[in-house]
Amino acid sequence: MQLRGIDTNLVVALRALLAHRNVTRAGKAVGLSQSSMSHALSRLRAHFDDPLLVPVGRELVLTERAKELVEPVAEAIAKLERVFTPPAAFDPKTSRRLFRIAATDNLGLYALPKLAAMIQKSAPAIDIRVSALPADWSTALKRGDIDLKLGRKYAVDAALESQDLSEERFGCVVRRGHPARSKPSLEDYAALEHLFVATSTESGAGSKSTVDAILAKHGLRRRVRMTVPHFLVAPHVVASSDLALTAPLRLLAPFVKSLGLRKLELPFELPGYVLSQVWSTRSSHDEAHRWLRGEVVRCFSSAPK
């Protein structure tokens, strides 16, 4: 049945009439005069082609059709109330919300531990599901498969919103005791044996072709002796070999101390990039989602640079 042309206020009147079985009392229950409720009853009788309430002695009783309507009308009203009742204010301390985040592995490596520590204290019942960044993350956001994308900044269409988190710069590291000079020349850098992180999605590692193009302008080539698919393993490979790794400084920072890596000054300017978080516009005004985005911003405001 089409709702077009039906006064939905009649649903409220019908519930009151079925519950009170009295026009006057039903009117008082919903704030209508006796005449207004009588008019509503007339319209309902015409709609259902049934008297609904019939006099038996000095009382009104429900017809068989009216009895059939009691439960579905109550369910319909309950659903409408859930739809139109404002949601309870979001409280991270009590919310049991589940958030799904897709992130590049290098970004997740230094941001997610901070996020976990934050929600452990402020949002003990909130769950986070982190997945690898899908190639078509834009569609995943629009479909609602993920709630938030963390990674390199790209232009997004009108169905998505983006917020800058941090600017990423690059550096180079080698193992402690490596014979390379701390400020190598362009020729010295090219002569090193290199490790490259080749992820299947946006890596943020600095394009291999970008570095090679810079060297090529000076008539130089470097040897990439090994490639690995993930950032997590790269610093450990460097720590146990003579390979040099050029990667985001924010990623390298914790390993310089824990693995005893040594930083080298790049002999050329390698363009950086911006990290951002992206979400669907339908989540922009969701109080819980705003809270999550705020926590992510806090992660980057305190993350090592």
Tab-separated table of C-alpha atoms in Angstrom:
chain	number	residue	atom	x	y	z
A	1	MET	CA	0.000	0.000	0.000
A	2	GLN	CA	1.265	3.468	-0.885
A	3	LEU	CA	1.605	6.001	1.941
A	4	ARG	CA	1.040	8.855	-0.483
A	5	GLY	CA	-2.241	10.585	0.319
A	6	ILE	CA	-2.495	9.025	3.790
A	7	ASP	CA	-2.380	11.291	6.834
A	8	THR	CA	0.136	9.545	9.075
A	9	ASN	CA	-1.333	11.380	12.068
A	10	LEU	CA	-4.194	8.910	11.738
A	11	VAL	CA	-1.833	6.161	12.887
A	12	VAL	CA	-1.405	7.954	16.215
A	13	ALA	CA	-5.144	8.477	16.519
A	14	LEU	CA	-5.804	4.837	15.677
A	15	ARG	CA	-3.435	3.608	18.374
A	16	ALA	CA	-5.171	5.812	20.952
A	17	LEU	CA	-8.632	4.618	19.901
A	18	LEU	CA	-7.598	0.976	20.002
A	19	ALA	CA	-6.023	1.428	23.426
A	20	HIS	CA	-8.731	3.523	25.136
A	21	ARG	CA	-11.827	2.404	23.234
A	22	ASN	CA	-13.316	5.782	24.025
A	23	VAL	CA	-13.276	8.850	21.785
A	24	THR	CA	-12.943	11.380	24.602
A	25	ARG	CA	-10.159	9.547	26.448
A	26	ALA	CA	-8.340	8.794	23.200
A	27	GLY	CA	-8.452	12.479	22.270
A	28	LYS	CA	-7.022	13.536	25.634
A	29	ALA	CA	-4.216	10.986	25.293
A	30	VAL	CA	-2.958	12.561	22.072
A	31	GLY	CA	-3.988	16.172	22.673
A	32	LEU	CA	-7.055	16.276	20.400
A	33	SER	CA	-10.527	17.551	21.123
A	34	GLN	CA	-13.442	15.131	21.139
A	35	SER	CA	-14.684	16.480	17.813
A	36	SER	CA	-11.255	16.133	16.198
A	37	MET	CA	-10.917	12.560	17.409
A	38	SER	CA	-14.453	11.785	16.202
A	39	HIS	CA	-13.461	13.129	12.792
A	40	ALA	CA	-10.326	10.962	12.837
A	41	LEU	CA	-12.425	7.901	13.686
A	42	SER	CA	-14.719	8.634	10.761
A	43	ARG	CA	-11.757	8.827	8.389
A	44	LEU	CA	-10.303	5.608	9.777
A	45	ARG	CA	-13.618	3.813	9.341
A	46	ALA	CA	-13.763	4.957	5.740
A	47	HIS	CA	-10.181	3.912	5.093
A	48	PHE	CA	-10.553	0.410	6.560
A	49	ASP	CA	-14.176	0.033	5.473
A	50	ASP	CA	-14.898	-1.168	8.984
A	51	PRO	CA	-16.530	0.507	12.019
A	52	LEU	CA	-13.521	-0.458	14.193
A	53	LEU	CA	-15.375	0.511	17.396
A	54	VAL	CA	-18.998	-0.540	17.927
A	55	PRO	CA	-21.296	0.203	20.874
A	56	VAL	CA	-22.188	-2.655	23.185
A	57	GLY	CA	-24.351	-1.301	25.939
A	58	ARG	CA	-22.696	1.871	27.241
A	59	GLU	CA	-19.216	0.885	25.996
A	60	LEU	CA	-17.375	0.673	22.699
A	61	VAL	CA	-15.717	-2.608	21.785
A	62	LEU	CA	-13.250	-3.487	19.059
A	63	THR	CA	-14.424	-5.174	15.905
A	64	GLU	CA	-12.539	-8.221	14.655
A	65	ARG	CA	-10.720	-6.008	12.150
A	66	ALA	CA	-9.737	-3.609	14.921
A	67	LYS	CA	-8.377	-6.475	17.019
A	68	GLU	CA	-6.191	-7.493	14.079
A	69	LEU	CA	-4.776	-3.955	13.937
A	70	VAL	CA	-3.717	-3.666	17.596
A	71	GLU	CA	-0.328	-5.373	17.280
A	72	PRO	CA	0.788	-4.060	13.854
A	73	VAL	CA	-0.229	-0.497	14.782
A	74	ALA	CA	1.786	-0.703	18.015
A	75	GLU	CA	4.796	-2.012	16.079
A	76	ALA	CA	4.461	0.725	13.455
A	77	ILE	CA	4.351	3.448	16.118
A	78	ALA	CA	7.373	1.965	17.887
A	79	LYS	CA	9.364	1.984	14.641
A	80	LEU	CA	8.375	5.566	13.879
A	81	GLU	CA	9.417	6.632	17.367
A	82	ARG	CA	12.824	4.998	16.893
A	83	VAL	CA	13.245	6.785	13.571
A	84	PHE	CA	12.297	10.238	14.810
A	85	THR	CA	13.632	10.119	18.360
A	86	PRO	CA	17.027	11.869	18.558
A	87	PRO	CA	19.811	9.405	19.366
A	88	ALA	CA	21.324	9.468	22.804
A	89	ALA	CA	24.379	11.693	23.112
A	90	PHE	CA	27.555	9.831	22.202
A	91	ASP	CA	29.660	8.916	25.221
A	92	PRO	CA	32.941	7.162	24.367
A	93	LYS	CA	33.125	5.735	27.883
A	94	THR	CA	29.942	3.703	27.392
A	95	SER	CA	29.552	3.401	23.615
A	96	ARG	CA	29.900	-0.063	22.065
A	97	ARG	CA	30.498	1.269	18.558
A	98	LEU	CA	32.593	-0.657	16.045
A	99	PHE	CA	34.827	1.318	13.671
A	100	ARG	CA	36.528	-0.102	10.580
A	101	ILE	CA	39.729	1.630	9.501
A	102	ALA	CA	41.815	0.938	6.402
A	103	ALA	CA	45.398	2.167	6.573
A	104	THR	CA	48.713	1.864	4.798
A	105	ASP	CA	51.076	-0.271	6.835
A	106	ASN	CA	53.662	2.463	7.338
A	107	LEU	CA	51.063	4.904	8.607
A	108	GLY	CA	49.424	2.318	10.824
A	109	LEU	CA	52.790	1.356	12.263
A	110	TYR	CA	53.243	4.631	14.096
A	111	ALA	CA	49.652	5.910	14.452
A	112	LEU	CA	47.651	2.854	15.496
A	113	PRO	CA	49.598	2.077	18.689
A	114	LYS	CA	48.768	5.574	19.906
A	115	LEU	CA	45.118	5.177	18.942
A	116	ALA	CA	44.947	1.859	20.801
A	117	ALA	CA	46.390	3.456	23.933
A	118	MET	CA	43.923	6.341	23.738
A	119	ILE	CA	40.780	4.252	23.365
A	120	GLN	CA	41.970	1.814	26.021
A	121	LYS	CA	41.543	4.629	28.533
A	122	SER	CA	38.768	6.789	27.113
A	123	ALA	CA	36.608	4.279	25.223
A	124	PRO	CA	36.917	0.806	26.780
A	125	ALA	CA	33.857	-0.647	24.986
A	126	ILE	CA	34.638	0.678	21.494
A	127	ASP	CA	36.152	-1.807	19.038
A	128	ILE	CA	38.454	-1.033	16.112
A	129	ARG	CA	38.948	-3.260	13.080
A	130	VAL	CA	41.986	-2.288	11.004
A	131	SER	CA	42.546	-3.706	7.537
A	132	ALA	CA	45.037	-3.223	4.742
A	133	LEU	CA	44.177	-0.401	2.396
A	134	PRO	CA	42.148	-1.774	-0.530
A	135	ALA	CA	43.019	-0.596	-4.016
A	136	ASP	CA	39.516	0.837	-4.445
A	137	TRP	CA	39.272	2.474	-1.017
A	138	SER	CA	37.051	5.251	-2.378
A	139	THR	CA	34.303	2.776	-3.268
A	140	ALA	CA	34.767	0.955	0.041
A	141	LEU	CA	34.098	4.206	1.916
A	142	LYS	CA	31.030	5.014	-0.149
A	143	ARG	CA	29.592	1.527	0.338
A	144	GLY	CA	30.209	1.660	4.070
A	145	ASP	CA	32.673	-1.243	4.026
A	146	ILE	CA	35.137	0.953	5.922
A	147	ASP	CA	34.574	4.028	8.092
A	148	LEU	CA	37.913	5.767	7.707
A	149	LYS	CA	40.879	5.678	5.334
A	150	LEU	CA	44.324	6.675	6.583
A	151	GLY	CA	47.062	7.215	4.063
A	152	ARG	CA	48.572	9.450	1.457
A	153	LYS	CA	46.456	12.432	0.445
A	154	TYR	CA	44.690	12.307	-2.895
A	155	ALA	CA	41.901	14.376	-4.389
A	156	VAL	CA	38.461	13.014	-3.460
A	157	ASP	CA	35.051	13.492	-5.040
A	158	ALA	CA	31.981	15.152	-3.537
A	159	ALA	CA	30.854	11.967	-1.759
A	160	LEU	CA	33.965	11.967	0.441
A	161	GLU	CA	35.654	14.396	2.818
A	162	SER	CA	39.319	14.650	3.697
A	163	GLN	CA	41.379	16.175	6.503
A	164	ASP	CA	45.133	16.713	6.425
A	165	LEU	CA	46.987	15.059	9.285
A	166	SER	CA	50.678	15.644	8.716
A	167	GLU	CA	53.339	16.332	6.137
A	168	GLU	CA	55.698	13.461	5.509
A	169	ARG	CA	59.373	13.914	4.683
A	170	PHE	CA	62.005	11.378	3.697
A	171	GLY	CA	65.306	10.258	5.088
A	172	CYS	CA	67.830	7.473	4.665
A	173	VAL	CA	69.134	4.967	7.226
A	174	VAL	CA	71.838	2.322	7.387
A	175	ARG	CA	72.980	-0.016	10.136
A	176	ARG	CA	75.211	1.113	12.951
A	177	GLY	CA	78.818	0.721	11.858
A	178	HIS	CA	78.029	1.042	8.156
A	179	PRO	CA	81.004	2.627	6.345
A	180	ALA	CA	78.824	5.203	4.546
A	181	ARG	CA	79.429	8.848	5.381
A	182	SER	CA	76.677	10.691	7.274
A	183	LYS	CA	76.549	13.291	4.498
A	184	PRO	CA	77.143	11.268	1.337
A	185	SER	CA	77.590	12.877	-2.032
A	186	LEU	CA	75.173	12.062	-4.823
A	187	GLU	CA	77.731	9.612	-6.191
A	188	ASP	CA	78.208	8.011	-2.771
A	189	TYR	CA	74.448	7.590	-2.355
A	190	ALA	CA	74.091	5.988	-5.775
A	191	ALA	CA	76.957	3.618	-4.994
A	192	LEU	CA	75.167	2.214	-1.925
A	193	GLU	CA	73.207	-1.020	-2.155
A	194	HIS	CA	69.554	-0.179	-1.543
A	195	LEU	CA	66.459	-1.741	-0.016
A	196	PHE	CA	63.070	-0.755	-1.436
A	197	VAL	CA	59.597	-1.296	0.015
A	198	ALA	CA	57.258	-2.267	-2.821
A	199	THR	CA	53.732	-2.444	-1.442
A	200	SER	CA	50.684	-3.353	-3.527
A	201	THR	CA	48.828	-0.157	-2.528
A	202	GLU	CA	49.884	3.449	-1.978
A	203	SER	CA	53.094	2.926	-0.059
A	204	GLY	CA	54.112	6.450	0.793
A	205	ALA	CA	57.695	5.202	0.604
A	206	GLY	CA	58.760	7.683	-1.965
A	207	SER	CA	58.418	6.539	-5.522
A	208	LYS	CA	61.280	4.382	-6.667
A	209	SER	CA	61.077	6.069	-10.042
A	210	THR	CA	61.308	9.502	-8.386
A	211	VAL	CA	64.622	8.681	-6.723
A	212	ASP	CA	65.914	7.009	-9.855
A	213	ALA	CA	64.819	9.951	-12.001
A	214	ILE	CA	66.764	12.335	-9.770
A	215	LEU	CA	69.856	10.180	-10.053
A	216	ALA	CA	69.386	9.774	-13.811
A	217	LYS	CA	69.487	13.548	-14.267
A	218	HIS	CA	73.032	13.374	-12.962
A	219	GLY	CA	73.944	10.358	-15.058
A	220	LEU	CA	73.777	7.997	-12.078
A	221	ARG	CA	72.001	4.732	-11.285
A	222	ARG	CA	71.561	2.933	-7.982
A	223	ARG	CA	71.325	-0.776	-7.338
A	224	VAL	CA	68.173	-1.918	-5.545
A	225	ARG	CA	69.509	-5.181	-4.225
A	226	MET	CA	66.391	-6.215	-2.337
A	227	THR	CA	62.700	-5.342	-2.274
A	228	VAL	CA	60.271	-6.204	0.523
A	229	PRO	CA	56.459	-5.934	0.537
A	230	HIS	CA	55.980	-4.356	3.967
A	231	PHE	CA	57.481	-1.511	5.969
A	232	LEU	CA	57.523	-3.497	9.183
A	233	VAL	CA	60.324	-5.761	8.009
A	234	ALA	CA	62.427	-3.122	6.231
A	235	PRO	CA	64.256	-1.570	9.239
A	236	HIS	CA	65.160	-5.054	10.501
A	237	VAL	CA	66.656	-5.935	7.126
A	238	VAL	CA	68.709	-2.740	7.235
A	239	ALA	CA	69.900	-3.480	10.783
A	240	SER	CA	71.349	-6.830	9.706
A	241	SER	CA	72.831	-5.890	6.330
A	242	ASP	CA	74.720	-3.222	4.412
A	243	LEU	CA	71.570	-2.058	2.618
A	244	ALA	CA	70.370	1.545	2.750
A	245	LEU	CA	66.684	2.391	3.114
A	246	THR	CA	65.088	5.638	1.945
A	247	ALA	CA	61.705	5.988	3.623
A	248	PRO	CA	59.456	8.385	5.577
A	249	LEU	CA	61.273	9.887	8.546
A	250	ARG	CA	58.278	9.343	10.806
A	251	LEU	CA	58.490	5.626	10.104
A	252	LEU	CA	62.235	5.465	10.612
A	253	ALA	CA	62.371	7.445	13.871
A	254	PRO	CA	61.476	4.675	16.351
A	255	PHE	CA	63.831	2.188	14.683
A	256	VAL	CA	66.811	4.518	14.768
A	257	LYS	CA	66.792	4.074	18.538
A	258	SER	CA	65.483	0.520	18.963
A	259	LEU	CA	67.610	-1.057	16.221
A	260	GLY	CA	70.552	1.298	16.415
A	261	LEU	CA	70.161	2.581	12.873
A	262	ARG	CA	72.140	5.553	11.631
A	263	LYS	CA	70.590	8.372	9.629
A	264	LEU	CA	72.207	9.643	6.460
A	265	GLU	CA	71.486	13.048	4.990
A	266	LEU	CA	69.960	12.751	1.539
A	267	PRO	CA	72.152	14.521	-1.057
A	268	PHE	CA	69.073	15.645	-3.009
A	269	GLU	CA	65.625	17.084	-2.366
A	270	LEU	CA	63.007	14.322	-2.366
A	271	PRO	CA	59.446	15.708	-2.493
A	272	GLY	CA	57.351	14.806	0.521
A	273	TYR	CA	53.620	14.232	0.693
A	274	VAL	CA	50.647	14.861	2.952
A	275	LEU	CA	48.978	12.235	5.124
A	276	SER	CA	45.219	12.509	5.452
A	277	GLN	CA	42.134	10.798	6.786
A	278	VAL	CA	39.160	10.337	4.447
A	279	TRP	CA	35.545	9.451	5.228
A	280	SER	CA	32.122	9.386	3.598
A	281	THR	CA	30.095	12.601	3.772
A	282	ARG	CA	27.247	10.643	5.368
A	283	SER	CA	29.457	10.264	8.464
A	284	SER	CA	30.475	13.919	8.670
A	285	HIS	CA	27.911	14.879	11.308
A	286	ASP	CA	27.854	11.583	13.171
A	287	GLU	CA	28.949	12.391	16.713
A	288	ALA	CA	30.805	9.117	17.213
A	289	HIS	CA	32.618	9.436	13.896
A	290	ARG	CA	33.650	13.003	14.736
A	291	TRP	CA	35.089	11.686	17.988
A	292	LEU	CA	37.100	9.032	16.126
A	293	ARG	CA	38.503	11.578	13.683
A	294	GLY	CA	39.489	13.783	16.591
A	295	GLU	CA	41.362	10.902	18.212
A	296	VAL	CA	43.238	10.263	14.962
A	297	VAL	CA	44.255	13.930	14.812
A	298	ARG	CA	45.558	13.622	18.382
A	299	CYS	CA	47.659	10.625	17.334
A	300	PHE	CA	49.442	12.707	14.734
A	301	SER	CA	49.840	15.760	16.925
A	302	SER	CA	51.871	13.645	19.334
A	303	ALA	CA	53.541	11.244	16.899
A	304	PRO	CA	57.288	11.601	16.341
A	305	LYS	CA	58.301	13.630	13.302
